[in-house]
mmCIF file of C-alpha atoms and ligand atoms in Angstrom:
data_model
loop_
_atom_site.group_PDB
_atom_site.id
_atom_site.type_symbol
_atom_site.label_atom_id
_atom_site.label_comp_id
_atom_site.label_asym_id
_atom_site.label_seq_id
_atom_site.Cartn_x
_atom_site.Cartn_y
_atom_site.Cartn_z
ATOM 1 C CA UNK X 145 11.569 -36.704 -42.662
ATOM 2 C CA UNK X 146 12.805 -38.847 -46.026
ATOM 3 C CA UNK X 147 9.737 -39.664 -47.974
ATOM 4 C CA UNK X 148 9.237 -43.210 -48.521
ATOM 5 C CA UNK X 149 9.217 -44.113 -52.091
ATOM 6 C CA UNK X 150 6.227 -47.126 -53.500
ATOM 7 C CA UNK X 151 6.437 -48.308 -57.030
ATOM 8 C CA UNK X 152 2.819 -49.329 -58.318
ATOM 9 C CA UNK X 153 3.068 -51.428 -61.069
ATOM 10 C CA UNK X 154 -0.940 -51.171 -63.121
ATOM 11 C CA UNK X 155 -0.658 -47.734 -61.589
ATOM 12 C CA UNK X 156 -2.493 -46.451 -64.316
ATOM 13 C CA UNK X 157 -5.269 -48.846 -63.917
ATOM 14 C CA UNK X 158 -8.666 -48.650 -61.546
ATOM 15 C CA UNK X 159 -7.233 -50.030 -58.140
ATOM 16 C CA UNK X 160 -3.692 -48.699 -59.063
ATOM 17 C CA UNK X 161 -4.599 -45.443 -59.828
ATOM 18 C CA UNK X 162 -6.419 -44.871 -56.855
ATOM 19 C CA UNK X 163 -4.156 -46.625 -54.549
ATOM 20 C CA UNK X 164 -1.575 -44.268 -56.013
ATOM 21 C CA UNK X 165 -3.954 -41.476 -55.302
ATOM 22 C CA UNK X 166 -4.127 -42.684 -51.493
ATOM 23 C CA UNK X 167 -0.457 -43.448 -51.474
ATOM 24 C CA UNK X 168 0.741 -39.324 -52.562
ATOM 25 C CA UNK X 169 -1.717 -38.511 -49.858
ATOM 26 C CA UNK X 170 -0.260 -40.586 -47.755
ATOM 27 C CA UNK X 171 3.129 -38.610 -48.011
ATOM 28 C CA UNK X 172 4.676 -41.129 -49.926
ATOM 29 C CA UNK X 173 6.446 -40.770 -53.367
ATOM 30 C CA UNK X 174 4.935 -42.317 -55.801
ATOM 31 C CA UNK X 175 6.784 -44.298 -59.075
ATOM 32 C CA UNK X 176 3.160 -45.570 -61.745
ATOM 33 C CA UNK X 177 4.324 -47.882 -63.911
ATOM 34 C CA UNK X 178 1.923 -48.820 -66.651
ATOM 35 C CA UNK X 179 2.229 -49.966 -70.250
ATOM 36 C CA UNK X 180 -1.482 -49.038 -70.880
ATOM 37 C CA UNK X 181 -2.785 -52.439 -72.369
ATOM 38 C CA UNK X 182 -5.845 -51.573 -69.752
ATOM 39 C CA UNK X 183 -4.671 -49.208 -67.913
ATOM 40 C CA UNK X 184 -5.604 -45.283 -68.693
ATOM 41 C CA UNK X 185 -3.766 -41.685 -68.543
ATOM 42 C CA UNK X 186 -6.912 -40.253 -67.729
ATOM 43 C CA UNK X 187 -7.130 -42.133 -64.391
ATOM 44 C CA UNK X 188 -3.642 -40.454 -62.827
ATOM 45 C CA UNK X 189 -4.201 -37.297 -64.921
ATOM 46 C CA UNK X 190 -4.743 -35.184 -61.697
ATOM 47 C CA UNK X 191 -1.641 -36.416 -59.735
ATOM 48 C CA UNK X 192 0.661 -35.401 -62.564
ATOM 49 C CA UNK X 193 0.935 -32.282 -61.074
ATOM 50 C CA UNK X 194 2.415 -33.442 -57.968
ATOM 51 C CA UNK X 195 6.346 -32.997 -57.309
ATOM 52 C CA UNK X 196 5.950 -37.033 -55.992
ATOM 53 C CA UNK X 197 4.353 -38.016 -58.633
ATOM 54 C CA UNK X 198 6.265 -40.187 -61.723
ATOM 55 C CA UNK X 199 4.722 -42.037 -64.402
ATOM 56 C CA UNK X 200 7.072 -44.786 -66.794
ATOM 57 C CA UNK X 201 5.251 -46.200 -69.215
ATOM 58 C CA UNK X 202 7.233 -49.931 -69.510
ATOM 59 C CA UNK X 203 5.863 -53.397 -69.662
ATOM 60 C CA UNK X 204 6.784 -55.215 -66.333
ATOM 61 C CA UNK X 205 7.499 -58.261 -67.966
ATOM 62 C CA UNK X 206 10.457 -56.684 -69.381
ATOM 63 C CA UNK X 207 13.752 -56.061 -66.656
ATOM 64 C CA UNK X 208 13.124 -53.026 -64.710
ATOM 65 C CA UNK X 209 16.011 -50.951 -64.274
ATOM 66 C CA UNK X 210 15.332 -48.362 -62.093
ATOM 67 C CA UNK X 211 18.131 -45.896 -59.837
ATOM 68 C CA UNK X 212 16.420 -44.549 -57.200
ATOM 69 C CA UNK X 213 15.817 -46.487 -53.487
ATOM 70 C CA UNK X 214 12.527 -47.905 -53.174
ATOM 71 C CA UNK X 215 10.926 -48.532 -50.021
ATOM 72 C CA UNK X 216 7.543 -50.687 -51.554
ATOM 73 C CA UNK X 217 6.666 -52.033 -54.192
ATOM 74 C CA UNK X 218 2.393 -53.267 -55.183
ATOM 75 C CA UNK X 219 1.988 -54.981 -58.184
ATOM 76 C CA UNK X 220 -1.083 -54.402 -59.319
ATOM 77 C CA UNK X 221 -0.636 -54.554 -63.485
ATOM 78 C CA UNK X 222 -2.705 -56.970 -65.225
ATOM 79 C CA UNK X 223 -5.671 -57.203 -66.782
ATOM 80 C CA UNK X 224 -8.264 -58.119 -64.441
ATOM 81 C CA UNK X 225 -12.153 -58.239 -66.342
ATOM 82 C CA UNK X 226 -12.759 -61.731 -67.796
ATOM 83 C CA UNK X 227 -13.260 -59.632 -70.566
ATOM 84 C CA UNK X 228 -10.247 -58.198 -70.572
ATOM 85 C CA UNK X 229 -8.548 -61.516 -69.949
ATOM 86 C CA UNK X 230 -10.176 -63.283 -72.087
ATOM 87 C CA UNK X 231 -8.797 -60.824 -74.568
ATOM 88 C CA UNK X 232 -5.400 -60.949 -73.422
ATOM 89 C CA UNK X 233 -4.745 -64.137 -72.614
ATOM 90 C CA UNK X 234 -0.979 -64.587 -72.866
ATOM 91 C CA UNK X 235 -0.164 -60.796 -71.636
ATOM 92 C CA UNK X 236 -2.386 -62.165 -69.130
ATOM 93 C CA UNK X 237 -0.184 -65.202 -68.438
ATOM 94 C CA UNK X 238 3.375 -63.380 -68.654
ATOM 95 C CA UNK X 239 2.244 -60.495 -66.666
ATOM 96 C CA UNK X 240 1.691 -62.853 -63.603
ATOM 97 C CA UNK X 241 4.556 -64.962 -63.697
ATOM 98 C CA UNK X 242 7.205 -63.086 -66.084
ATOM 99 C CA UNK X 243 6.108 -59.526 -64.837
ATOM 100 C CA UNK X 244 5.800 -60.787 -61.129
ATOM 101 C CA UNK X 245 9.356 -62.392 -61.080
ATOM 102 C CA UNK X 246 10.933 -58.871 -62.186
ATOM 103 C CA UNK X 247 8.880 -57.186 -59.591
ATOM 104 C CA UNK X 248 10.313 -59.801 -56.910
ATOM 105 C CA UNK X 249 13.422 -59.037 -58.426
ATOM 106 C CA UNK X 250 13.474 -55.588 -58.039
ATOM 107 C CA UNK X 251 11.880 -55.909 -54.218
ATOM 108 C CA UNK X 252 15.119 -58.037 -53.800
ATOM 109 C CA UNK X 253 17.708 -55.508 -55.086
ATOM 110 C CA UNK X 254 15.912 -52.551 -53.071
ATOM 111 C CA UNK X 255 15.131 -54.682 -50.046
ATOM 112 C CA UNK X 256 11.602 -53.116 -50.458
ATOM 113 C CA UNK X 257 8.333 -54.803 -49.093
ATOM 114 C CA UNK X 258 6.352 -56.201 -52.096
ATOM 115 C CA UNK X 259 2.483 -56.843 -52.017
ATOM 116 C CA UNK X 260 0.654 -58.748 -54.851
ATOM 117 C CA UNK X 261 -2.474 -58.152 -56.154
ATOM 118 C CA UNK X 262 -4.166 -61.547 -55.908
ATOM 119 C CA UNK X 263 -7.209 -62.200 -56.577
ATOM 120 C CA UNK X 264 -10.551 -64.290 -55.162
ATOM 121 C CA UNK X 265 -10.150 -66.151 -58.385
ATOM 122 C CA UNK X 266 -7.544 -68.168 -57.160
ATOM 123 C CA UNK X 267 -10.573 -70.046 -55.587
ATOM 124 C CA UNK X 268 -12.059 -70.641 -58.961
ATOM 125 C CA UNK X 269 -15.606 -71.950 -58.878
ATOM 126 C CA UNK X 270 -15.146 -72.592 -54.859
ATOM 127 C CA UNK X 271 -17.039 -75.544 -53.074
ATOM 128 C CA UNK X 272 -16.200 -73.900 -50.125
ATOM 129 C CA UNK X 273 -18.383 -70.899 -48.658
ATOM 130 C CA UNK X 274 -17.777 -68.347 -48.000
ATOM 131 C CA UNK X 275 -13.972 -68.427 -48.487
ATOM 132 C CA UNK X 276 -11.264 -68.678 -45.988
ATOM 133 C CA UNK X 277 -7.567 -68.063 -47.077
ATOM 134 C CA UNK X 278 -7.012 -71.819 -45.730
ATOM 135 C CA UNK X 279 -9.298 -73.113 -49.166
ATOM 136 C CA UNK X 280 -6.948 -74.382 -51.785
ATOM 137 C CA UNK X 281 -9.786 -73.375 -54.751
ATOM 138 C CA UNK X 282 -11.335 -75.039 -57.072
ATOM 139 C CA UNK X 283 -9.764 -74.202 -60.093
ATOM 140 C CA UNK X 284 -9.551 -75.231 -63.985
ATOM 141 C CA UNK X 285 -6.201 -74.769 -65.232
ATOM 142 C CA UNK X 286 -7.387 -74.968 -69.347
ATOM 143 C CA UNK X 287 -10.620 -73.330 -68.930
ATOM 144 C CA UNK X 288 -11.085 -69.791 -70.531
ATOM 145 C CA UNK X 289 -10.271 -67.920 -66.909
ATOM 146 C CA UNK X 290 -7.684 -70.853 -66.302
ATOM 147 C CA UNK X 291 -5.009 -67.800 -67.718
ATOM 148 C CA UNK X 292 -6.255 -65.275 -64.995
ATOM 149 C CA UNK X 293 -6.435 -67.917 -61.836
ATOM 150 C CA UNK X 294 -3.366 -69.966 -62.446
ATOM 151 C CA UNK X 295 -1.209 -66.506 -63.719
ATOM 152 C CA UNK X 296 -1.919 -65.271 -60.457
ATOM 153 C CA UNK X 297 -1.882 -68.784 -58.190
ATOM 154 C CA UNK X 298 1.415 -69.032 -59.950
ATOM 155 C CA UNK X 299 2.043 -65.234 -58.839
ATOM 156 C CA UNK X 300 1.109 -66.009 -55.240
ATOM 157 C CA UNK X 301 3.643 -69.305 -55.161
ATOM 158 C CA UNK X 302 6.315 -67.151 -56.333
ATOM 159 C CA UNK X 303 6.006 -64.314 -54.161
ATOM 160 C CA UNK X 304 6.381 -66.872 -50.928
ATOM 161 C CA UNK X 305 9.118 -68.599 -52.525
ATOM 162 C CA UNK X 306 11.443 -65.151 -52.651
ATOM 163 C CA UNK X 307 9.640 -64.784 -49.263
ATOM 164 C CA UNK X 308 10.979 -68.237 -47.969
ATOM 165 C CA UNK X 309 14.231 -68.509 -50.598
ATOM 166 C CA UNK X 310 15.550 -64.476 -49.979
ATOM 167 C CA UNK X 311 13.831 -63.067 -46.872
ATOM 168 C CA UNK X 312 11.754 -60.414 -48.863
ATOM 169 C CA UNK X 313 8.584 -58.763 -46.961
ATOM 170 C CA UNK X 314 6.428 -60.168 -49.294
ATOM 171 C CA UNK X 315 2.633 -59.534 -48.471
ATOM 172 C CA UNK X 316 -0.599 -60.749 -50.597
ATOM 173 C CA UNK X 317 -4.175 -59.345 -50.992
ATOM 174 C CA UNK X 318 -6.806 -61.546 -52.527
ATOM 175 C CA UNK X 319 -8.872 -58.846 -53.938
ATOM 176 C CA UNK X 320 -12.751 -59.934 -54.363
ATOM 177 C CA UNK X 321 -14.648 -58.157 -56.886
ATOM 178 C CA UNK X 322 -14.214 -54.053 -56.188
ATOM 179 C CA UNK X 323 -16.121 -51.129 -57.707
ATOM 180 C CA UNK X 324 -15.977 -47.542 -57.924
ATOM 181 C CA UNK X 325 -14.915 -44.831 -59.918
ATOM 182 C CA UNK X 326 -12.321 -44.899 -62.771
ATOM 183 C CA UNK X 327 -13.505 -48.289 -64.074
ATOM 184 C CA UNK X 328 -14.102 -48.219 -67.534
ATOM 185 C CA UNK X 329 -17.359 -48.423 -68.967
ATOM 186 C CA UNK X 330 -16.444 -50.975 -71.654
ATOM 187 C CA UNK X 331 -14.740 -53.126 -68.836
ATOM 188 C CA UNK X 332 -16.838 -55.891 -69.041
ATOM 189 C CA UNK X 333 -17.377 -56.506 -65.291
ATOM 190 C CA UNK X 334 -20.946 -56.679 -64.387
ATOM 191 C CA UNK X 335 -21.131 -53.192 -62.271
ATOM 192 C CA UNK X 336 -19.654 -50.741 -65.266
ATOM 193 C CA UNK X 337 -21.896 -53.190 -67.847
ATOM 194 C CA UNK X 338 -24.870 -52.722 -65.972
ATOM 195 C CA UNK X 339 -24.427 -48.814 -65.068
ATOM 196 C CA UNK X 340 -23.656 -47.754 -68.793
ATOM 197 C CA UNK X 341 -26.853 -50.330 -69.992
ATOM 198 C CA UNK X 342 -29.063 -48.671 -67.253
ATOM 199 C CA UNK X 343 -28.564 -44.602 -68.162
ATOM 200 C CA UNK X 344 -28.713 -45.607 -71.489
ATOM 201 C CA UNK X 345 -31.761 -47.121 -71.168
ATOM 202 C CA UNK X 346 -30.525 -50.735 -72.900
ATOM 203 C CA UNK X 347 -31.598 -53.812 -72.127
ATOM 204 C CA UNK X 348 -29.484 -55.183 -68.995
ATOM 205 C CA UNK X 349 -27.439 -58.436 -69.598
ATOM 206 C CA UNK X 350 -28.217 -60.688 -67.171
ATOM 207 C CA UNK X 351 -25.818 -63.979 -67.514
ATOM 208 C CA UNK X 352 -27.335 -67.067 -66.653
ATOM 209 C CA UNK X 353 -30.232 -66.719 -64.413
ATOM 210 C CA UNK X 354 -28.549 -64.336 -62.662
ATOM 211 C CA UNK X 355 -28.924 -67.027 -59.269
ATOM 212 C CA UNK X 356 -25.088 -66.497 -59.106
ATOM 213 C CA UNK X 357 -23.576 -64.595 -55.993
ATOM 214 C CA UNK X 358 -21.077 -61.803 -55.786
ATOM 215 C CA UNK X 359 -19.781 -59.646 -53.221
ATOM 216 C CA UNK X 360 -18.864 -55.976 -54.123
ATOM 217 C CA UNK X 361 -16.280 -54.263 -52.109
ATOM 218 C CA UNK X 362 -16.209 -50.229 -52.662
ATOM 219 C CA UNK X 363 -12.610 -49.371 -53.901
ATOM 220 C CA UNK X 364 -12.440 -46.872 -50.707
ATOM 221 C CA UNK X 365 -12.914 -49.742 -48.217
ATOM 222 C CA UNK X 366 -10.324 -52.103 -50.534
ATOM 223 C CA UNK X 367 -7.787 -49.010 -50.624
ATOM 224 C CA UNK X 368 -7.782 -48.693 -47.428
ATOM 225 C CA UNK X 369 -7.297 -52.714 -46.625
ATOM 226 C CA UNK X 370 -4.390 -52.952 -48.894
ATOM 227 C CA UNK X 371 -2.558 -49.660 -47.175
ATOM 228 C CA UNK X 372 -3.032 -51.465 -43.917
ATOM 229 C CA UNK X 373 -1.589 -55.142 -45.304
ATOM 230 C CA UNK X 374 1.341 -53.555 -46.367
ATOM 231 C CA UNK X 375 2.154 -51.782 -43.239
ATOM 232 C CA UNK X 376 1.392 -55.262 -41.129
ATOM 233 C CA UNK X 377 3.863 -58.140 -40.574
ATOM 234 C CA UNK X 378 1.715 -60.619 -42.494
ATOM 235 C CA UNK X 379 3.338 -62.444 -45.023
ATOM 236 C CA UNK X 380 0.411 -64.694 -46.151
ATOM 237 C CA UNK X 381 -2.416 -64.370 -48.107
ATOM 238 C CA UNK X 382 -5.365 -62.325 -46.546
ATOM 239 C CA UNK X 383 -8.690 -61.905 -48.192
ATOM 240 C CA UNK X 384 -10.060 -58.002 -48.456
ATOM 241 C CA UNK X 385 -13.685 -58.011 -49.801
ATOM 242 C CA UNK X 386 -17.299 -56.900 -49.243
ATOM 243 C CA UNK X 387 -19.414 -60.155 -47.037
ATOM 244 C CA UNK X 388 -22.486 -58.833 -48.051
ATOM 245 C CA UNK X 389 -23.468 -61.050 -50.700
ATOM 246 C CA UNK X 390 -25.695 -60.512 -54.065
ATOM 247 C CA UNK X 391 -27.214 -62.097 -56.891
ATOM 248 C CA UNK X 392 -26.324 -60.843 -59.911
ATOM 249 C CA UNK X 393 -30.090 -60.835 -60.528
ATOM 250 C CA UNK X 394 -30.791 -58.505 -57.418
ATOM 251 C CA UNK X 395 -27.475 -56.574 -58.701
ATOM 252 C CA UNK X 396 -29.102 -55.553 -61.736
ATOM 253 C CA UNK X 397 -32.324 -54.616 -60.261
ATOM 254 C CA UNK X 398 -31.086 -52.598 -58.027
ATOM 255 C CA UNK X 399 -28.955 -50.659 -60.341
ATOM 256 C CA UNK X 400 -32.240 -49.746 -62.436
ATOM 257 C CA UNK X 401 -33.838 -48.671 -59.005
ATOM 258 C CA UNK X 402 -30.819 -45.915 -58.420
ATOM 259 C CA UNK X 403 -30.379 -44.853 -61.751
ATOM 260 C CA UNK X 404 -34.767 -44.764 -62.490
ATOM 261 C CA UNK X 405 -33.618 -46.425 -65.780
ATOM 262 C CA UNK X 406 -36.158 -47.881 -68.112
ATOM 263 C CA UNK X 407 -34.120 -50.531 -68.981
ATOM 264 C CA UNK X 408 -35.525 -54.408 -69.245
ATOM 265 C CA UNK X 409 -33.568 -57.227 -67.915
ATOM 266 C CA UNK X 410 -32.582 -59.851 -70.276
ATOM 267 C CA UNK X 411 -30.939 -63.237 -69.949
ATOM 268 C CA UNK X 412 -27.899 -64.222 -72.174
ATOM 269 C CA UNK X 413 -25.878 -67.563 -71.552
ATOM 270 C CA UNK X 414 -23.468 -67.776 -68.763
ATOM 271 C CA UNK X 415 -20.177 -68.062 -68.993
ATOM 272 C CA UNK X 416 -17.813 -71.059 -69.331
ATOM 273 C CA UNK X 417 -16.414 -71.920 -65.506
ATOM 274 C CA UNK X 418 -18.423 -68.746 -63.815
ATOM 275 C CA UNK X 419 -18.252 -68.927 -60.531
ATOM 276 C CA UNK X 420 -21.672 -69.802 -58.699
ATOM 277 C CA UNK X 421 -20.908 -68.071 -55.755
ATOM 278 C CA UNK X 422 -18.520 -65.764 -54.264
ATOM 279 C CA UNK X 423 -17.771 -64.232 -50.967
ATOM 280 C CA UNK X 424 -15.037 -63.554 -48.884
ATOM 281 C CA UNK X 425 -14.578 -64.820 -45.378
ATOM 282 C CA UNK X 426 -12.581 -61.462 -43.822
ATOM 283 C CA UNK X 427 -12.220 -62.567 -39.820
ATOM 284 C CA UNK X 428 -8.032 -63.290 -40.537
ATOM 285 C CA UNK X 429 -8.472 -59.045 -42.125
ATOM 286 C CA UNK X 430 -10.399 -58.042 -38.742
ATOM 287 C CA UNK X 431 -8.551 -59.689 -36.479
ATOM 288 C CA UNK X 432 -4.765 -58.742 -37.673
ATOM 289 C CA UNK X 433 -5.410 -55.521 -39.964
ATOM 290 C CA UNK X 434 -8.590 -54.121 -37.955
ATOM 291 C CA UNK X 435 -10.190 -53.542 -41.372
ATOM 292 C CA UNK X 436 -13.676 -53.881 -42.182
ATOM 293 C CA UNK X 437 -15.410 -52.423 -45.483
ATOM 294 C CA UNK X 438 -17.821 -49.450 -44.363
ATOM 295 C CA UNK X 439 -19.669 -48.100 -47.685
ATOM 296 C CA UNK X 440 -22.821 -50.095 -48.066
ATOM 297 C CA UNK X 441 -23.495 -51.240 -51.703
ATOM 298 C CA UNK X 442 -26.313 -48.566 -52.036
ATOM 299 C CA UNK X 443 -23.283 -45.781 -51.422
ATOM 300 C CA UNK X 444 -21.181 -47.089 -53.416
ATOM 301 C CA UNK X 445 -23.046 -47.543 -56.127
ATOM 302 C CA UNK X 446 -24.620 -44.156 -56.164
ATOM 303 C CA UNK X 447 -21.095 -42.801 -56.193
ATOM 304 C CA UNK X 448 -20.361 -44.651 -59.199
ATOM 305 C CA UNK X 449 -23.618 -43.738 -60.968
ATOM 306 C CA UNK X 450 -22.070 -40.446 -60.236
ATOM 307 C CA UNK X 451 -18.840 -40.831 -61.964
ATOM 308 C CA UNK X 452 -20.426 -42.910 -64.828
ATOM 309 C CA UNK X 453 -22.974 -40.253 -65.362
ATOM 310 C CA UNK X 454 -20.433 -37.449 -65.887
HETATM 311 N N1 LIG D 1374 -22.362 -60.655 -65.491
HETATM 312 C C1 LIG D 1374 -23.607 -60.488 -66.027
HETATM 313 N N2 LIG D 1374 -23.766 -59.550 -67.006
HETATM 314 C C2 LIG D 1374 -22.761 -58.768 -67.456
HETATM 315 C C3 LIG D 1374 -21.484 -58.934 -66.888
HETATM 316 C C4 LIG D 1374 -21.312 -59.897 -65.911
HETATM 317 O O1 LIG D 1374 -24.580 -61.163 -65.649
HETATM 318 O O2 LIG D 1374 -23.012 -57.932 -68.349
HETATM 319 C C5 LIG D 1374 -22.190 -61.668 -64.435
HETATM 320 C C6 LIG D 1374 -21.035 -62.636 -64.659
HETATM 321 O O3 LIG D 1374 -21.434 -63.729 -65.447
HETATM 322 C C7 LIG D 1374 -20.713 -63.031 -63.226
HETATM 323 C C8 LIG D 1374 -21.059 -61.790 -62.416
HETATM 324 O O4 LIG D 1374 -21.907 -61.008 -63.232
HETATM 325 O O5 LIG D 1374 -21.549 -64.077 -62.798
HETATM 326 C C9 LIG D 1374 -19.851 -60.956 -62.034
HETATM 327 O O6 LIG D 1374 -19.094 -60.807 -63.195
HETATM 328 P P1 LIG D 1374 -17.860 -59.833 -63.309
HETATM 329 O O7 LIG D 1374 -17.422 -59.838 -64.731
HETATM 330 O O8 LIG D 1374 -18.218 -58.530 -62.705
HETATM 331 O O9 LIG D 1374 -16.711 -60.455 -62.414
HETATM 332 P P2 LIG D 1374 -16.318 -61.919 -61.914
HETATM 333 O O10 LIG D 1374 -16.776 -61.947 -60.520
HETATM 334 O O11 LIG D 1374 -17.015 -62.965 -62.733
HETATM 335 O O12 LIG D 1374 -14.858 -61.973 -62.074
#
């Protein structure tokens, strides 16, 4: 049978390298494309050995030439840690709308199926909850995460337009906050930040009060959601995501509990715009994918104490 070829743009990052990990497994060739602003070699270093395998390090938001046929395309690149946005603002910005229009592009030429990353962001601070695909967000455009949530609102409009305008098999994931191995420990996000802090034995920084909610989705269970979205026939948004819901406060304590850290917990000021609370409402992923997450935030977190530890 003719392998089926998938470009992963961010295929070098933490979802894309594992999704390209799931993907060669899969029996699928495999195209990473990564420029490495966050992205790592070291993440896809063990699938360079595979025949299926290809890395091209190129910036999406530049045209994309490329010979072969491809069957899918998942564009995952951008930067995706406020911290790393925050950094990056306008790769940030371009990488959404310049670096999704070549990807649609390309999808076009190759009549391939494209998914977008999206993101739970594109709810902003919501005042709905938990959150249904049907909530438009609550969202400020010229706030410091503005850059992140409208790149990738802007992302989302443009993917259904080629959908609507040129018949492409468009299909987008709005990715809640996801954990796991290959996440960088100077990422920023509160599960690497807490992790390093805690088997260092540093204090733990707590934003806020720490009364804020999250919900952490394994990157197994979000793998595994995003395989199953692009094989479906839906061609509108669907949320993949953990329901079980956390304060960051609880977060942190229970990461000194695994890890038997002697850390202390202290308080530093929130954020500008952080969002209170955040949880996905996943009955449209149950009822048309049949996916539900099944690694409880103990597991996971003990196999990314794991990977941080080594
Ligand atoms: N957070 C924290 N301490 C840290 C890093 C993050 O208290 O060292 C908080 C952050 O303010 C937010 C939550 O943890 O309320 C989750 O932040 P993260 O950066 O993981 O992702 P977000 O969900 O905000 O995109």
């Amino acid at each position: 049978m003719i392998k089926k070829t998938a470009l992963v743009t961010g295929g070098a990052g933490f979802i894309g390298s594992h999704l390209c990990g799931r993907l060669i497994g899969d029996g699928f060739k495999v195209i990473c494309m990564d420029n490495l602003l966050t992205g790592r070699l070291s993440n896809i270093k063990h699938l360079f050995k595979d025949k299926n395998f290809k890395f091209i390090k190129h910036n999406v938001c530049q045209y994309i030439n490329l010979r072969q046929k491809i069957d899918y395309i998942l564009h995952f690149a951008s930067p995706a840690s406020p911290a790393d946005y925050l950094n990056y603002p306008i790769q940030t910005l371009k990488v959404g709308s310049l670096g999704t229009h070549n990807a649609l592009g390309l999808a076009k030429q190759k009549k391939a199926v494209f998914l977008l990353a999206s993101t739970s962001e594109v709810y902003g601070d919501p005042l709905v909850h938990p959150q249904p695909e049907s909530y438009w967000g609550n969202v400020n455009p010229v706030g410091p995460r503005g850059v992140y949530d409208e790149s990738k609102r802007f992302a989302e409009a443009i993917t259904l337009a080629y959908h609507r305008t040129h018949k492409i098999d468009t299909k987008i994931a709005r990715i809640f906050n996801t954990y796991g191995p290959q996440m960088r420990n100077n990422d920023g996000r509160a599960i690497p930040n807490f992790i390093s802090q805690a088997l260092a034995n540093r204090d733990i920084t707590v934003y806020g009060k720490g009364t804020q909610t999250r919900s952490f989705c394994y990157i197994d269970d979000l793998v595994e959601g995003i395989v199953r979205l692009m094989l479906s026939k839906v061609n509108e948004p669907v949320n993949l995501g953990n329901p079980d819901e956390y304060t960051v406060l609880s977060l942190a304590k229970k990461i000194i509990t695994l890890t038997k850290s002697k850390s202390r917990i202290i308080f530093k000021p929130l954020p500008q715009d952080d969002p209170k609370v955040r949880c996905p409402d996943i009955s449209k992923a149950r009822r048309i994918l049949k996916w539900q997450p099944k690694v409880g935030l103990d597991e996971g977190l003990r196999r990314t104490i794991e990977y941080f530890e080594e």
